[in-house]
Short mmCIF file of C-alpha atoms in Angstrom, two decimals:
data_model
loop_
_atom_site.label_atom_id
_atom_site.label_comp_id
_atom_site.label_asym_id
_atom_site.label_seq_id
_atom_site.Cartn_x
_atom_site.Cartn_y
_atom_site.Cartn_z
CA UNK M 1 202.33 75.38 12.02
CA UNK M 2 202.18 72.21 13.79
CA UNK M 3 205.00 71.98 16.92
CA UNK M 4 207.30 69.78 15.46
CA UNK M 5 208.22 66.68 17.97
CA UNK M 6 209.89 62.87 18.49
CA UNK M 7 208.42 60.50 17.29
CA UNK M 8 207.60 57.98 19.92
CA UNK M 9 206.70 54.48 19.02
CA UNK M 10 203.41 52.94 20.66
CA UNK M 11 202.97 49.58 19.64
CA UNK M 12 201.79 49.69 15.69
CA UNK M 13 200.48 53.04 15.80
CA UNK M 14 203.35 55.94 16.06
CA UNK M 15 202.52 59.49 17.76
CA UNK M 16 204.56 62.46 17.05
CA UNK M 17 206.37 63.98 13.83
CA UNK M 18 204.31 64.05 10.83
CA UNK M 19 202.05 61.69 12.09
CA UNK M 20 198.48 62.24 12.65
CA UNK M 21 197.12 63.82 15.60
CA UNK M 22 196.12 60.51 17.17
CA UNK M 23 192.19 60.29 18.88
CA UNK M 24 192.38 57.87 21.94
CA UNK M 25 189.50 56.92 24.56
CA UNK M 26 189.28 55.23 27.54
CA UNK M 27 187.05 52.03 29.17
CA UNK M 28 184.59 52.79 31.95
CA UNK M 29 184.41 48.80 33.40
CA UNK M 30 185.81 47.16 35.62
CA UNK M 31 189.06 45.81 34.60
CA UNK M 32 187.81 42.24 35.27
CA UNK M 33 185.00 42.28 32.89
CA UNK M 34 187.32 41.19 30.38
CA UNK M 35 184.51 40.36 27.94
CA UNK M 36 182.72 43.99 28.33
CA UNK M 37 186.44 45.15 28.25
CA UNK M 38 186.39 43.82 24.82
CA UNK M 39 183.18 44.60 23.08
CA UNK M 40 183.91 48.60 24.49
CA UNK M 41 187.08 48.84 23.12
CA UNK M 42 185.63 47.14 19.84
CA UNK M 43 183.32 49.78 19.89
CA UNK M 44 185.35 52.76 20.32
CA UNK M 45 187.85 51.17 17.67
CA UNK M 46 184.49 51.15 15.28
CA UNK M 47 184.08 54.66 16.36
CA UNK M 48 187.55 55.19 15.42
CA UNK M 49 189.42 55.61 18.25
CA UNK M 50 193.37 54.54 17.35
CA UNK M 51 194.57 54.17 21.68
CA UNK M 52 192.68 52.86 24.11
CA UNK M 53 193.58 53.36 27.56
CA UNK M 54 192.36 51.07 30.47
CA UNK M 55 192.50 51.47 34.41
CA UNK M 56 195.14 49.01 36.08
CA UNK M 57 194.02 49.50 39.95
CA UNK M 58 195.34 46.43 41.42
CA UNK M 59 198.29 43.94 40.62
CA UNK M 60 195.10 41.27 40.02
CA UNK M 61 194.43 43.18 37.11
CA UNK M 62 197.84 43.44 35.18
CA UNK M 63 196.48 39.59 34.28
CA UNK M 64 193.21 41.28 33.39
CA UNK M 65 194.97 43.74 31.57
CA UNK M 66 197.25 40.83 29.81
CA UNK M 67 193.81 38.64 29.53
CA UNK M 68 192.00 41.63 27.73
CA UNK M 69 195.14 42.49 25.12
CA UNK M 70 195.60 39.02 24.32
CA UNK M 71 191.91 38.87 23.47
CA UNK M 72 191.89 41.70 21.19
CA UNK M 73 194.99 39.95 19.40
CA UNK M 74 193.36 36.80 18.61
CA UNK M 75 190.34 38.63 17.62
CA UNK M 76 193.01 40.13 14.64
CA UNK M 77 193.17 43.66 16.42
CA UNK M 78 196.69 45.20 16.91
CA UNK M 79 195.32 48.65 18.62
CA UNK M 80 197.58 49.91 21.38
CA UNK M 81 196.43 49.86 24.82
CA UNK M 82 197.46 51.71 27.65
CA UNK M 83 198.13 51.17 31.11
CA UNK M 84 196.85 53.89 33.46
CA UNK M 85 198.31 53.64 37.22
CA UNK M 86 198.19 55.60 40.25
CA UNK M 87 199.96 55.21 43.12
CA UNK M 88 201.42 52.23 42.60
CA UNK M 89 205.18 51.73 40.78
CA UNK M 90 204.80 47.88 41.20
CA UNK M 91 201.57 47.87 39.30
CA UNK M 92 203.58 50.19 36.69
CA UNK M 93 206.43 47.91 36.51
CA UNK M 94 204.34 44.74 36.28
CA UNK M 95 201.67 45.99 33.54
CA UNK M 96 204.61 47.51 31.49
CA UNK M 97 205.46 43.83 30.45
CA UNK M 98 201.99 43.97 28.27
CA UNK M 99 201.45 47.76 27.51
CA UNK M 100 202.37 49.20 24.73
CA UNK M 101 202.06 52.74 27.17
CA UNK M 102 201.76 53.55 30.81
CA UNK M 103 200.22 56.51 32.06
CA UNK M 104 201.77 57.63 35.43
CA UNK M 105 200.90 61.01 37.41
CA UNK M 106 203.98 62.11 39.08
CA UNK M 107 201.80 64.02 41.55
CA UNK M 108 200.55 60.72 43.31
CA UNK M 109 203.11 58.29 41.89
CA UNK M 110 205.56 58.42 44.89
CA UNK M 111 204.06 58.10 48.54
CA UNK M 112 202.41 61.80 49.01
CA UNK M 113 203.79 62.55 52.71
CA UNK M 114 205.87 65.72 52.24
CA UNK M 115 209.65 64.78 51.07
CA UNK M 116 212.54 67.27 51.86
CA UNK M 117 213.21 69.45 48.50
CA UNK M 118 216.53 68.09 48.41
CA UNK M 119 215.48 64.42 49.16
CA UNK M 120 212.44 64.56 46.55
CA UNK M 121 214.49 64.32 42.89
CA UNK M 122 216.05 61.38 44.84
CA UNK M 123 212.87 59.54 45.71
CA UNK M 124 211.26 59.79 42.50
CA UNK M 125 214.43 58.72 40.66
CA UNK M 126 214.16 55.46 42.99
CA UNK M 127 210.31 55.26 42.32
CA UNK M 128 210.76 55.58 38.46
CA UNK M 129 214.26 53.82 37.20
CA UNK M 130 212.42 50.39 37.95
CA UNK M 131 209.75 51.72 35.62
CA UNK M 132 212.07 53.15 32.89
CA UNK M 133 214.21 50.33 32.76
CA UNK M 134 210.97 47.23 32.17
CA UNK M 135 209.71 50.23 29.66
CA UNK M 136 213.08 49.72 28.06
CA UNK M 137 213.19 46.42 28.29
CA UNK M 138 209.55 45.55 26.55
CA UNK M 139 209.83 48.78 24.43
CA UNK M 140 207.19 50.24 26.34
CA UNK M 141 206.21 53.84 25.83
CA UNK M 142 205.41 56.60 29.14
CA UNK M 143 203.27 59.20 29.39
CA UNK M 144 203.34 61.61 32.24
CA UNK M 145 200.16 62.48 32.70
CA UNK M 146 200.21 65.53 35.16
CA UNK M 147 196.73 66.37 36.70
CA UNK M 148 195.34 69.85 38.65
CA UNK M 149 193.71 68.00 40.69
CA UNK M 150 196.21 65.84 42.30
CA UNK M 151 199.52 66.96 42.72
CA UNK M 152 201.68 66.59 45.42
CA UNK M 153 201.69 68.13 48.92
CA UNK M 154 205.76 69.51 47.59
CA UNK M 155 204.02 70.93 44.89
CA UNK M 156 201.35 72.31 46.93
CA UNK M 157 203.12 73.97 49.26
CA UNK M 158 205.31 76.19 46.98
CA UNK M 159 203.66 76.98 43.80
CA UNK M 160 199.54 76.03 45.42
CA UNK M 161 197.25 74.26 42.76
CA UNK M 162 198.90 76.37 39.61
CA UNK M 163 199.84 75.76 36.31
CA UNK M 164 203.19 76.03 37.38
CA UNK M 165 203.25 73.89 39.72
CA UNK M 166 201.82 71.50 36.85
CA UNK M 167 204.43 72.62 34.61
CA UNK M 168 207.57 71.68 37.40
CA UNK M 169 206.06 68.57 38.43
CA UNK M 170 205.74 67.35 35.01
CA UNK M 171 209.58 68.58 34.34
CA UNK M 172 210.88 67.19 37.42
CA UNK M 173 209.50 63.92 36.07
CA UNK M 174 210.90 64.60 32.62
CA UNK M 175 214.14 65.10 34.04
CA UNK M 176 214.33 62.05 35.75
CA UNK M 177 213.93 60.02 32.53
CA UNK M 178 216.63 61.64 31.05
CA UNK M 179 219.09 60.80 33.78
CA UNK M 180 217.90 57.29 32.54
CA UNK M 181 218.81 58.07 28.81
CA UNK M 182 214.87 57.39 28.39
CA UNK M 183 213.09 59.38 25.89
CA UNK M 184 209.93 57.14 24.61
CA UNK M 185 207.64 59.62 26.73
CA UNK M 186 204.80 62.01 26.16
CA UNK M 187 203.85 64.34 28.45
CA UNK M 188 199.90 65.91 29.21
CA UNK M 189 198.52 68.62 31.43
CA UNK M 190 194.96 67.88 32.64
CA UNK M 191 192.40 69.67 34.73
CA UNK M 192 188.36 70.29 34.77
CA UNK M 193 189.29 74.07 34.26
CA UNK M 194 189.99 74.86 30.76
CA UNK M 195 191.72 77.74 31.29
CA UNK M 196 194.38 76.12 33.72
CA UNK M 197 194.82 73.16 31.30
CA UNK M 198 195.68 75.94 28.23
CA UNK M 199 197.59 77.92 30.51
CA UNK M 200 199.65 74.88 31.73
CA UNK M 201 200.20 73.36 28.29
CA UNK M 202 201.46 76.71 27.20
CA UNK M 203 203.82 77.23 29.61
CA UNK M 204 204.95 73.63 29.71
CA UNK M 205 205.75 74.11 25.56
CA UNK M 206 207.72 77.36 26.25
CA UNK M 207 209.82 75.41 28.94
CA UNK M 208 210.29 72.37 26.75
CA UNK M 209 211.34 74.68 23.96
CA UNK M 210 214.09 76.37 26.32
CA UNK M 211 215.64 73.54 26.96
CA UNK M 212 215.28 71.59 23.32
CA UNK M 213 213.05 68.66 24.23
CA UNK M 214 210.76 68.24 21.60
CA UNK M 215 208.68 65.49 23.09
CA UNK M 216 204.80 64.87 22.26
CA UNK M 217 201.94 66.38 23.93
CA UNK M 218 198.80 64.68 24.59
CA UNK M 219 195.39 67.02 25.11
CA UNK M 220 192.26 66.70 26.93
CA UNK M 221 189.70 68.54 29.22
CA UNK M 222 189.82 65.99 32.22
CA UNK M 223 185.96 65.38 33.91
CA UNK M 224 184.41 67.69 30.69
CA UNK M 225 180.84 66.50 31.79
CA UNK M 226 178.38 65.19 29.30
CA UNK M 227 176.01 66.68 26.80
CA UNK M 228 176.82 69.98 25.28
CA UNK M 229 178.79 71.32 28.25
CA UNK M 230 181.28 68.61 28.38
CA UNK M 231 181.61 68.73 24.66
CA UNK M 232 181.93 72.77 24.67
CA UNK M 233 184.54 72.62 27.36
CA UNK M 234 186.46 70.22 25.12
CA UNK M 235 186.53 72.17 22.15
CA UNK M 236 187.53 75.25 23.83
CA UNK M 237 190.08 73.60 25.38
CA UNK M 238 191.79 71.00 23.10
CA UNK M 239 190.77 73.17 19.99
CA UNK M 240 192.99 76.76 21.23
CA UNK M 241 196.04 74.30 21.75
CA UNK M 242 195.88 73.02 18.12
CA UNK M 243 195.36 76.02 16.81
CA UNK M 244 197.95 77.44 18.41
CA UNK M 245 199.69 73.86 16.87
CA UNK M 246 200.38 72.16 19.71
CA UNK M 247 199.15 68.57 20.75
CA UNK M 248 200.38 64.74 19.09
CA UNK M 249 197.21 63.05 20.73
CA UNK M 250 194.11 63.57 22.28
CA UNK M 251 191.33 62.40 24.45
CA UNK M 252 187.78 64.46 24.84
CA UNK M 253 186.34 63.36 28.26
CA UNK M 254 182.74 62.95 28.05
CA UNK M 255 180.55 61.43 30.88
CA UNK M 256 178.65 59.26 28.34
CA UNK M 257 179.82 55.97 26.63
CA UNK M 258 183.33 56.21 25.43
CA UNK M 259 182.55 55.24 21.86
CA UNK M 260 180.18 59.04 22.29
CA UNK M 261 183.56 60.26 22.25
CA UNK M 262 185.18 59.57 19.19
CA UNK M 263 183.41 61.64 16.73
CA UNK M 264 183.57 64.62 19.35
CA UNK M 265 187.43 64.52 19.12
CA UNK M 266 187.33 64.55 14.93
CA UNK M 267 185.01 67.39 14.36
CA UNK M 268 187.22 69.41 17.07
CA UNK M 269 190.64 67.60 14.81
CA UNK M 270 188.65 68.98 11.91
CA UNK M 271 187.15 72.25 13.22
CA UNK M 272 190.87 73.17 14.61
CA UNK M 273 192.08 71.89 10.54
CA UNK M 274 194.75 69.85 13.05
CA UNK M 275 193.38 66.67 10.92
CA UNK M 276 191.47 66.49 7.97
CA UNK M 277 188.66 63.34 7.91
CA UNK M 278 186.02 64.57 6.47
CA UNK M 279 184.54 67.85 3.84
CA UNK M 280 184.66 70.92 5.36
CA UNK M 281 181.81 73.35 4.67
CA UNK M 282 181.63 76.91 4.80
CA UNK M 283 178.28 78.67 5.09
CA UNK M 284 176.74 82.08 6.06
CA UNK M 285 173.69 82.12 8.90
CA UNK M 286 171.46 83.99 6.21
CA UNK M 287 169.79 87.55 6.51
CA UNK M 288 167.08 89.15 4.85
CA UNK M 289 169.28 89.19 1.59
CA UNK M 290 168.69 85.74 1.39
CA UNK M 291 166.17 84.23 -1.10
CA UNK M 292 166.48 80.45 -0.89
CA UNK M 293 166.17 78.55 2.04
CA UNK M 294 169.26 78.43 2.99
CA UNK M 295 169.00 75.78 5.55
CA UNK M 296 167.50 73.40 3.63
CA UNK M 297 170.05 74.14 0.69
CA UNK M 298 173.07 73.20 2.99
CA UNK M 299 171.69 69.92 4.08
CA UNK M 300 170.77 69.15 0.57
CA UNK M 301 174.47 70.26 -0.58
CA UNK M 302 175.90 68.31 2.77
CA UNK M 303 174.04 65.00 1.49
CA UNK M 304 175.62 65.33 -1.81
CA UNK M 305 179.16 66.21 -1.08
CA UNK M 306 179.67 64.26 1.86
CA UNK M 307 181.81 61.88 0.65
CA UNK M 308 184.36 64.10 -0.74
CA UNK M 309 186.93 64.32 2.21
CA UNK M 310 189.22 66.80 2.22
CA UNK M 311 187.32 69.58 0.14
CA UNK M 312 186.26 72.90 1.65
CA UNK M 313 182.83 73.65 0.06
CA UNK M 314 181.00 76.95 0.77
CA UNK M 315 177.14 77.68 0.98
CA UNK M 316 176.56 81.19 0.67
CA UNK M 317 173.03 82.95 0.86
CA UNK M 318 173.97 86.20 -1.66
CA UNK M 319 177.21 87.99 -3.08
CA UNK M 320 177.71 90.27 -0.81
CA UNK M 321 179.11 87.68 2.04
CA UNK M 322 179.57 85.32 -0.88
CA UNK M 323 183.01 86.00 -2.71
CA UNK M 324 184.27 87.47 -0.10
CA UNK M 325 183.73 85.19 2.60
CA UNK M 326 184.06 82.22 1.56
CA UNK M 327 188.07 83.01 -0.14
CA UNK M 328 189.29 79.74 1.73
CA UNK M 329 186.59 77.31 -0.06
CA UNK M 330 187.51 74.78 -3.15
CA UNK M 331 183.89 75.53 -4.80
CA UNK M 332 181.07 77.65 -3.97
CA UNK M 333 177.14 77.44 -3.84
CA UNK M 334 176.40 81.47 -3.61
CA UNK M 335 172.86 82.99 -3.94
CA UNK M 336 172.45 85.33 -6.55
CA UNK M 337 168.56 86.31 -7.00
CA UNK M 338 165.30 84.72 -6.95
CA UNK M 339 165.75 80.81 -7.41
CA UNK M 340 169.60 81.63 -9.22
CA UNK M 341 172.89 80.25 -7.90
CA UNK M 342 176.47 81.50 -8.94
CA UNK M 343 179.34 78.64 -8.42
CA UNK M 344 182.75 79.39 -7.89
CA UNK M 345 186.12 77.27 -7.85
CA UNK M 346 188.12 79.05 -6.11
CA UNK M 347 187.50 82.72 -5.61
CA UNK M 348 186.49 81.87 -9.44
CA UNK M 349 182.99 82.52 -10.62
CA UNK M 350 182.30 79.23 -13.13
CA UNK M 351 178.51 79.43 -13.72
CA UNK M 352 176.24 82.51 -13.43
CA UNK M 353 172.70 82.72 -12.64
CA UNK M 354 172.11 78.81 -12.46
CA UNK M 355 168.43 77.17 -11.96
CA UNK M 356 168.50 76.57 -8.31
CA UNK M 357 167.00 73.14 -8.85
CA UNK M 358 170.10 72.14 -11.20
CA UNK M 359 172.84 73.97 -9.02
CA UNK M 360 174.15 70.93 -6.93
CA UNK M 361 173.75 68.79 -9.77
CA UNK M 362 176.17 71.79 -12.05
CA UNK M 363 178.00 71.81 -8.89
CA UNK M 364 179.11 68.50 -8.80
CA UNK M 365 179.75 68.38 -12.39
CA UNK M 366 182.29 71.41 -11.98
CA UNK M 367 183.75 69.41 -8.91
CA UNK M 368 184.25 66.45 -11.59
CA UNK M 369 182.29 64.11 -9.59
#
């Protein structure tokens, strides 16, 4: 089951609860190219990305920033952006006027010269409560985005580049809010190594869960690569965190065009069954059992059923991986003999021995459309 968590509010589109796990992306332009700004986050939104997130370097371009949400706006597009900082609370404080979320890593958030233990708590209350309180004031959401890659010489020193030093400077942060009564946060755990990132995120849930916050969890691979790596390294990662159902939102990190991204975050949503956009199909890889081209059968079965989201429909190349196999499917195409097709609703056989030219045709009859 899903990990049940707040719902936090960012702008029109809410994350958390019962909602949807949400797919976000991010620009690659400059911030001033407000125009290319706009046509890529049009593009992603066409892709169907629901955040967008956007790099806020310099205090020059919280008016970018402004500039590029205000365009979207009059252009009849409510889509939430977010605010990613480093460094740099006054560039926090300043862009959380216009973002519906800022992302802040609490690793290089504060100055990173080594603070006293008892000192640090102290400094990053100072750093943040400016932060918390224009969040609060413009209903602005937070995530605490912590990455491997850049956390804090503190954090260095004692726990070394670990997943639990992730984990404590990401609930050092957390606690921080709290002492602020502010809760609109969500928290993420990033790195390049897949199996840090799960390890983190799994042993930031069991501290969250010791101490009752239920806040929202956002997933992602950071700097996946491109191609089939990057995309592999996504899956393996984001996917083994919603199966194990945990993660609100989530971001695969391709080095490609960030539209590219989009439909690599649903099929791992749909692959995970985290969310549901599209039919599911179940098929066998064939053997020598097999007497249809199986194959071509599943592309021919894929081209007629595509539109019926939401149904698990298995393509099966003979009975004895047929039945059996395919138990979770709504209907079934199995192979029975030379050009003859069995269907099934269910683990139900409906039809015996049809024509295999008719079968998808009988098949969507059966399905009742």
């Amino acid at each position: 089951m899903r990990r049940n968590t707040k719902i936090v509010n960012i702008g029109n589109t809410p994350l958390g609860g019962a909602h949807p796990v949400r797919v976000q992306s991010m620009t690659n332009l400059p911030t001033s190219d407000i125009e290319g700004q706009i046509k890529q986050i049009i593009e992603c939104l066409e892709a169907g990305a629901e955040y967008m997130r956007i790099t806020v370097p310099t205090l020059k371009d919280v008016e970018h920033f402004r500039k590029i949400k205000q365009g979207l706006r009059d252009s009849g597009l409510g889509t939430p952006l977010i605010a990613d900082v480093h460094f740099s609370p006054k560039i926090a404080i300043a862009v959380a006027e216009f973002a519906d979320k800022v992302r802040i890593n609490p690793g290089n958030f504060i100055e990173r010269r080594k603070t006293k233990n008892e000192n640090y708590i102290e400094a990053l209350h100072s750093a943040l409560k400016p932060l918390l309180s224009a969040c609060k004031t413009h209903n602005t959401a937070l995530r605490i985005g912590t990455n491997h890659g850049s956390l804090s010489e503190r954090i260095m020193e004692r726990y070394g580049d670990t997943p639990e030093g992730m984990v404590v400077a990401t609930m050092e942060a957390v606690e921080v809010c709290l002492m602020e009564d502010f809760h609109n946060i969500v928290l993420s755990l990033k790195s390049s190594n897949v199996r840090v990132m799960v390890e983190a995120t799994r042993l930031l849930i069991k501290r969250l869960d010791e101490k009752g916050w239920n806040y929202p969890v956002h997933l992602g691979v950071t700097e996946a690569g491109n191609d089939e790596e990057g995309r592999i390294k996504s899956a393996v990662g984001i996917g083994s965190l919603l199966v194990d159902g945990i993660g609100d939102t989530i971001r695969v990190s391709l080095t490609e065009d960030p539209q590219q991204e989009i439909p690599v975050a649903y099929n791992i949503l749909q692959a995970s069954r985290a969310r549901i956009t599209k039919t599911d199909y179940i098929a066998c890889p064939g053997c020598g059992r097999t007497l249809f081209n199986l194959q071509e059968t599943l592309h021919r079965v894929k081209a007629a059923t595509a539109h019926l989201t939401g149904l698990k429909i298995a393509v099966m190349g003979c009975i004895v991986n047929g039945p059996g196999e395919m138990a979770d499917a709504d209907y079934g195409y199995v192979g029975a003999g030379n050009g003859k097709v069995h269907l099934y609703k269910g683990k139900e056989q409906i039809l015996k021995n049809i024509p295999e030219e008719k079968a998808i045709e009988e098949m969507l009859k059966l399905i009742g459309k």
